[in-house]
Tab-separated table of C-alpha atoms in Angstrom:
chain	number	residue	atom	x	y	z
A	9	MET	CA	-3.129	25.557	69.356
A	10	ILE	CA	0.620	25.936	69.214
A	11	PRO	CA	2.525	22.762	70.181
A	12	PRO	CA	4.248	23.151	73.598
A	13	PHE	CA	7.687	22.350	72.199
A	14	LEU	CA	7.336	25.313	69.843
A	15	ILE	CA	6.691	27.653	72.778
A	16	LYS	CA	9.711	26.235	74.555
A	17	TYR	CA	11.889	26.913	71.545
A	18	ASN	CA	10.138	30.146	70.572
A	19	LEU	CA	13.302	32.220	70.741
A	20	TRP	CA	15.245	29.784	68.584
A	21	ILE	CA	12.387	29.613	66.077
A	22	ASN	CA	12.415	33.407	65.910
A	23	LEU	CA	16.179	33.430	65.404
A	24	ILE	CA	15.981	30.897	62.575
A	25	TYR	CA	13.084	32.757	61.001
A	26	VAL	CA	14.952	36.070	61.087
A	27	LEU	CA	18.099	34.444	59.686
A	28	VAL	CA	16.195	32.753	56.829
A	29	VAL	CA	14.446	35.992	55.843
A	30	ALA	CA	17.737	37.937	55.920
A	31	VAL	CA	19.469	35.311	53.742
A	32	PHE	CA	16.637	35.346	51.158
A	33	CYS	CA	16.767	39.134	51.003
A	34	PHE	CA	20.537	39.317	50.488
A	35	VAL	CA	20.466	36.559	47.844
A	36	ILE	CA	17.769	38.505	45.938
A	37	TYR	CA	19.934	41.649	46.224
A	38	PHE	CA	23.115	40.014	44.948
A	39	LYS	CA	21.400	37.872	42.310
A	40	THR	CA	20.050	40.997	40.574
A	41	ARG	CA	23.369	42.872	40.678
A	42	GLY	CA	24.415	41.749	37.190
A	43	LEU	CA	21.171	42.859	35.558
A	44	TYR	CA	21.372	46.245	37.248
A	45	LYS	CA	25.020	46.787	36.302
A	46	LEU	CA	24.080	46.220	32.661
A	47	SER	CA	20.792	48.107	32.503
A	48	TYR	CA	21.135	50.878	35.137
A	49	HIS	CA	17.345	50.575	35.272
A	50	LYS	CA	15.779	52.582	38.101
A	51	GLY	CA	13.046	50.012	38.725
A	52	ILE	CA	15.636	47.254	39.211
A	53	LYS	CA	17.685	49.557	41.473
A	54	TYR	CA	14.715	50.302	43.741
A	55	PHE	CA	13.634	46.648	43.746
A	56	ARG	CA	17.148	45.577	44.854
A	57	ASN	CA	17.308	48.292	47.504
A	58	THR	CA	13.979	47.103	48.948
A	59	PHE	CA	15.532	43.733	49.732
A	60	LEU	CA	18.853	45.228	50.844
A	61	PHE	CA	17.125	47.348	53.499
A	62	PHE	CA	14.718	44.544	54.361
A	63	GLY	CA	17.749	42.268	54.896
A	64	ILE	CA	19.551	44.872	57.032
A	65	MET	CA	16.432	45.264	59.150
A	66	TYR	CA	16.273	41.517	59.760
A	67	VAL	CA	19.994	41.208	60.555
A	68	LEU	CA	19.546	43.868	63.238
A	69	ARG	CA	16.458	42.065	64.498
A	70	LEU	CA	18.651	38.953	64.784
A	71	PHE	CA	21.140	40.851	66.978
A	72	LEU	CA	18.371	42.338	69.096
A	73	TYR	CA	16.878	38.878	69.700
A	74	SER	CA	20.307	37.516	70.654
A	75	PHE	CA	20.956	40.375	73.060
A	76	ARG	CA	17.535	39.958	74.612
A	77	ARG	CA	18.281	36.297	75.214
A	78	GLU	CA	21.592	37.010	76.865
A	79	MET	CA	20.124	40.063	78.626
A	80	VAL	CA	23.393	41.807	77.938
A	81	ILE	CA	23.356	44.995	75.942
A	82	PRO	CA	26.928	45.939	75.114
A	83	HIS	CA	28.067	49.525	75.591
A	84	PHE	CA	30.952	50.925	73.587
A	85	PHE	CA	32.348	54.351	74.463
A	86	ASN	CA	29.173	55.025	76.469
A	87	ILE	CA	27.014	54.411	73.399
A	88	ASP	CA	23.883	52.384	74.019
A	89	LEU	CA	24.237	49.789	71.252
A	90	PHE	CA	20.626	48.676	71.670
A	91	LYS	CA	19.370	52.168	70.828
A	92	VAL	CA	21.761	52.465	67.882
A	93	MET	CA	20.580	49.147	66.438
A	94	LEU	CA	16.960	50.077	67.016
A	95	PHE	CA	17.554	53.368	65.218
A	96	ILE	CA	19.119	51.644	62.169
A	97	MET	CA	16.384	48.998	62.195
A	98	VAL	CA	13.594	51.605	62.124
A	99	TYR	CA	15.403	53.560	59.380
A	100	ALA	CA	16.004	50.410	57.275
A	101	SER	CA	12.399	49.330	57.707
A	102	LEU	CA	11.094	52.696	56.482
A	103	MET	CA	13.490	52.763	53.533
A	104	ALA	CA	12.584	49.203	52.492
A	105	SER	CA	8.901	50.220	52.409
A	106	ILE	CA	9.663	53.376	50.431
A	107	TYR	CA	11.862	51.565	47.908
A	108	LEU	CA	9.131	48.966	47.316
A	109	ILE	CA	6.692	51.762	46.399
A	110	TYR	CA	9.341	53.496	44.265
A	111	SER	CA	10.096	50.271	42.361
A	112	ILE	CA	6.508	50.214	41.057
A	113	PHE	CA	5.913	53.948	40.781
A	114	TRP	CA	9.317	55.381	39.728
A	115	LYS	CA	8.152	56.439	36.250
A	116	LYS	CA	5.366	58.555	37.696
A	117	ILE	CA	7.689	60.172	40.245
A	118	GLY	CA	9.692	61.585	37.316
A	119	LYS	CA	11.410	64.827	38.258
A	120	THR	CA	9.192	65.776	41.181
A	121	ILE	CA	10.584	66.506	44.650
A	122	PHE	CA	10.207	62.780	45.480
A	123	SER	CA	12.824	61.888	42.859
A	124	LYS	CA	15.437	63.365	45.206
A	125	ILE	CA	15.901	60.137	47.113
A	126	TYR	CA	18.387	61.688	49.574
A	127	LEU	CA	15.522	63.828	50.936
A	128	VAL	CA	13.539	60.646	51.599
A	129	HIS	CA	16.567	59.164	53.394
A	130	ILE	CA	16.835	62.296	55.556
A	131	LEU	CA	13.121	62.115	56.404
A	132	ALA	CA	13.428	58.412	57.326
A	133	LEU	CA	16.478	59.201	59.501
A	134	ILE	CA	14.556	61.969	61.304
A	135	ILE	CA	11.571	59.669	61.958
A	136	ALA	CA	13.903	56.901	63.205
A	137	LEU	CA	15.740	59.343	65.479
A	138	MET	CA	12.488	60.706	66.910
A	139	ALA	CA	11.024	57.213	67.442
A	140	VAL	CA	14.097	56.022	69.364
A	141	LYS	CA	14.714	59.279	71.264
A	142	GLU	CA	11.096	59.763	72.329
A	143	LYS	CA	10.671	56.006	72.934
A	144	THR	CA	7.382	56.285	71.033
A	145	PRO	CA	6.900	53.405	68.578
A	146	LEU	CA	3.822	55.174	67.158
A	147	ILE	CA	6.136	57.712	65.469
A	148	PHE	CA	7.468	54.789	63.452
A	149	ILE	CA	4.314	52.684	63.133
A	150	ILE	CA	2.064	55.480	61.774
A	151	PRO	CA	4.363	56.264	58.763
A	152	GLN	CA	4.513	52.498	58.093
A	153	ILE	CA	0.714	52.296	57.983
A	154	ILE	CA	0.563	55.374	55.708
A	155	LEU	CA	3.183	53.776	53.413
A	156	PHE	CA	1.173	50.555	53.371
A	157	LEU	CA	-1.968	52.422	52.262
A	158	LEU	CA	0.131	54.226	49.649
A	159	LEU	CA	1.400	50.891	48.323
A	160	VAL	CA	-2.174	49.613	47.996
A	161	VAL	CA	-3.220	52.739	46.047
A	162	VAL	CA	-0.083	52.703	43.839
A	163	SER	CA	-0.497	48.977	43.080
A	164	LEU	CA	-4.143	49.464	42.152
A	165	LEU	CA	-3.358	52.413	39.875
A	166	HIS	CA	-0.516	50.529	38.181
A	167	TYR	CA	-2.618	47.394	37.855
A	168	LYS	CA	-5.437	49.334	36.138
A	169	LYS	CA	-3.056	50.671	33.501
A	170	THR	CA	-0.946	47.596	32.826
A	171	LYS	CA	-1.511	45.210	29.959
A	172	TYR	CA	-0.115	42.285	31.984
A	173	LYS	CA	-3.104	42.159	34.357
A	174	GLU	CA	-3.018	38.436	35.082
A	175	SER	CA	0.600	38.178	36.216
A	176	TYR	CA	0.617	41.540	38.021
A	177	SER	CA	-2.510	40.836	40.055
A	178	LYS	CA	-0.674	37.963	41.802
A	179	LEU	CA	2.552	39.910	42.174
A	180	TYR	CA	0.963	43.034	43.637
A	181	LEU	CA	-1.047	40.895	46.018
A	182	VAL	CA	2.233	39.349	47.195
A	183	TYR	CA	3.793	42.823	47.652
A	184	ILE	CA	0.757	44.057	49.602
A	185	LEU	CA	0.673	40.942	51.793
A	186	ILE	CA	4.420	41.131	52.507
A	187	PHE	CA	4.044	44.773	53.506
A	188	LEU	CA	0.969	44.072	55.645
A	189	LEU	CA	2.667	41.200	57.507
A	190	TRP	CA	5.753	43.338	57.908
A	191	VAL	CA	3.673	46.113	59.552
A	192	ILE	CA	1.966	43.523	61.801
A	193	THR	CA	5.394	42.167	62.814
A	194	ASN	CA	6.554	45.686	63.689
A	195	ILE	CA	3.386	46.404	65.654
A	196	SER	CA	3.820	43.131	67.554
A	197	GLU	CA	7.428	44.019	68.217
A	198	PHE	CA	6.812	47.480	69.629
A	199	LEU	CA	3.176	48.033	70.516
A	200	VAL	CA	0.843	45.115	71.073
A	201	LEU	CA	1.584	41.611	72.203
A	202	PHE	CA	-0.290	39.263	69.896
A	203	PHE	CA	-0.798	35.582	70.611
A	204	GLN	CA	2.310	33.578	69.843
A	205	GLU	CA	0.284	31.327	67.529
A	206	PHE	CA	-0.726	34.335	65.479
A	207	ILE	CA	2.840	35.644	65.190
A	208	LEU	CA	4.058	32.189	64.189
A	209	VAL	CA	1.464	32.098	61.386
A	210	VAL	CA	2.479	35.627	60.286
A	211	HIS	CA	6.145	34.630	60.166
A	212	THR	CA	5.380	31.446	58.229
A	213	ILE	CA	3.294	33.280	55.602
A	214	LEU	CA	5.991	35.953	55.276
A	215	VAL	CA	8.659	33.309	54.614
A	216	VAL	CA	6.413	31.609	52.012
A	217	LEU	CA	5.806	34.927	50.230
A	218	LEU	CA	9.492	35.759	50.256
A	219	LEU	CA	10.194	32.298	48.849
A	220	PHE	CA	7.812	33.118	46.008
A	221	ILE	CA	9.785	36.298	45.159
A	222	PHE	CA	13.080	34.477	45.702
A	223	PHE	CA	12.272	31.676	43.236
A	224	LYS	CA	10.842	34.147	40.748
A	225	VAL	CA	14.134	36.087	40.860
A	226	ILE	CA	16.127	32.848	40.449
A	227	LYS	CA	13.935	31.865	37.487
A	228	GLU	CA	14.161	35.237	35.773
A	229	THR	CA	17.920	35.599	36.220
A	230	LYS	CA	18.702	32.005	35.213
A	231	ALA	CA	19.144	32.982	31.569
A	232	GLU	CA	21.727	35.645	32.466
A	233	LYS	CA	24.961	35.064	30.554
B	15	MET	CA	4.847	53.092	16.097
B	16	THR	CA	5.329	53.068	19.887
B	17	LYS	CA	7.988	55.150	21.563
B	18	ARG	CA	11.167	53.190	22.284
B	19	ASP	CA	12.251	53.118	25.903
B	20	ARG	CA	15.831	53.813	26.990
B	21	LEU	CA	16.771	50.125	27.155
B	22	ARG	CA	15.532	49.531	23.597
B	23	VAL	CA	17.384	52.581	22.225
B	24	VAL	CA	20.616	51.372	23.845
B	25	TYR	CA	20.001	47.897	22.397
B	26	ASP	CA	19.444	49.319	18.892
B	27	ILE	CA	22.634	51.413	19.020
B	28	LEU	CA	24.774	48.514	20.272
B	29	ASP	CA	23.179	46.113	17.810
B	30	THR	CA	23.939	48.478	14.920
B	31	VAL	CA	27.588	48.674	15.998
B	32	MET	CA	27.805	44.866	16.193
B	33	LYS	CA	26.156	44.355	12.807
B	34	HIS	CA	28.817	46.564	11.215
B	35	ARG	CA	31.563	44.122	12.162
B	36	ASN	CA	31.872	45.916	15.485
B	37	SER	CA	33.245	49.072	13.943
B	38	ILE	CA	31.157	52.022	12.779
B	39	LYS	CA	31.671	55.759	12.344
B	40	SER	CA	29.501	58.335	14.073
B	41	THR	CA	27.504	59.556	11.028
B	42	PRO	CA	26.098	56.182	9.846
B	43	LEU	CA	25.420	55.223	13.457
B	44	LEU	CA	23.445	58.437	13.979
B	45	ARG	CA	21.496	57.801	10.781
B	46	GLN	CA	20.596	54.239	11.714
B	47	SER	CA	19.756	54.990	15.321
B	48	ASN	CA	16.717	57.103	14.378
B	49	LEU	CA	17.513	59.704	17.026
B	50	SER	CA	17.943	63.445	16.932
B	51	GLN	CA	21.536	64.631	17.008
B	52	LYS	CA	21.112	65.922	20.542
B	53	ARG	CA	19.651	62.680	21.870
B	54	PHE	CA	22.225	60.637	19.938
B	55	LYS	CA	25.078	62.563	21.575
B	56	GLU	CA	23.542	62.030	25.012
B	57	TYR	CA	23.261	58.282	24.438
B	58	ILE	CA	26.778	57.948	22.978
B	59	ASN	CA	28.302	59.882	25.867
B	60	GLU	CA	26.434	57.694	28.345
B	61	LEU	CA	27.505	54.485	26.586
B	62	LEU	CA	31.138	55.649	26.492
B	63	GLU	CA	31.033	56.727	30.129
B	64	LYS	CA	29.498	53.437	31.301
B	65	GLY	CA	31.912	51.380	29.212
B	66	PHE	CA	29.521	49.768	26.720
B	67	ILE	CA	31.402	51.151	23.708
B	68	LYS	CA	34.810	52.690	23.099
B	69	GLU	CA	36.321	54.927	20.473
B	70	ILE	CA	39.158	53.724	18.283
B	71	LYS	CA	41.184	55.718	15.765
B	72	ASP	CA	42.378	54.238	12.495
B	73	ASN	CA	45.668	55.179	10.811
B	74	GLY	CA	43.971	58.042	8.994
B	75	GLY	CA	42.747	59.518	12.280
B	76	LYS	CA	39.101	58.606	11.666
B	77	ILE	CA	37.118	57.711	14.793
B	78	TYR	CA	35.094	54.500	14.996
B	79	PHE	CA	32.868	53.120	17.716
B	80	THR	CA	33.356	49.550	18.853
B	81	LEU	CA	31.642	47.390	21.472
B	82	THR	CA	33.408	46.444	24.698
B	83	SER	CA	32.775	43.113	26.426
B	84	LYS	CA	30.165	44.911	28.552
B	85	GLY	CA	28.432	46.002	25.350
B	86	PHE	CA	28.313	42.390	24.132
B	87	ASP	CA	27.005	41.312	27.543
B	88	TYR	CA	24.214	43.860	27.261
B	89	LEU	CA	23.159	42.507	23.870
B	90	SER	CA	23.141	38.892	25.013
B	91	ASN	CA	21.258	39.735	28.239
B	92	TYR	CA	18.779	42.238	26.818
B	93	LYS	CA	15.918	39.742	26.728
B	94	THR	CA	16.624	38.637	30.333
B	95	ILE	CA	16.629	42.272	31.498
B	96	THR	CA	13.322	43.127	29.805
B	97	ASN	CA	11.709	39.891	30.997
B	98	PHE	CA	12.809	40.655	34.562
B	99	ILE	CA	11.389	44.185	34.406
B	100	GLU	CA	8.104	42.927	32.986
B	101	SER	CA	7.668	40.060	35.390
B	102	PHE	CA	8.240	42.238	38.485
B	103	GLY	CA	6.227	45.206	37.197
B	104	LEU	CA	9.216	47.555	37.513
């Protein structure tokens, strides 16, 4: 059972959690900048973008939590800022998922229609717009679940072909778990209210998994001159 | 022999330039790069455009390729780049 003091400070715990995740994501993004600027490697580019969009999503979540607490949603020039932030958050969440799949599968995408990344951005923008306009979270949740299943398939296919089976099995499991927890967080945010204990466990595991990626990035970029 | 990937080809070209006291003409570089003329031109243009190498002219008007600081950075970080790609399955 969740300790009572944690329930009392639930909002603050959520705020800290969101802030920590956003910081990890942006550090991963900036730490890999040097390697990308030297290699122009598509895999590194997509990997970095995953964490950039993941970070953006969490920053917006931070604002949304703060606004909810204050119960004040600012309006500028008659624009509902809550809806705008929700729109960007949904778009960033979709793009982070897509970039994660692309980072593993970019060689196979080659010169197909999917290589035109701007088309994917447009599609994500349309889904985000529809989800916010229609106030139907399912429009956003269903593509996330489809993307999750796609990630599982792509990881399995890549794992079968790779010669580095031992190290990739752990890594792909981490990717799949991060994605799964991410989808659960989104579902809990928009559709179903899970028990607070469950959400707290989900958040904790997500932070631990991100820490794993974070330290792996630090380790691998340490030798950079 | 396995096919070299783009990163390896770039490494080989830059390494050849460096091993020739950081100054080499186009013809010997083409020969030592083991690329077709078409592919060689594509790589050289890309390296010039992205600032890994630059062209210098001697007094006789002959053109040489030389590494920039970015080119040296690439060579010294090549192992880190490939390790990163391998360890994240990219």
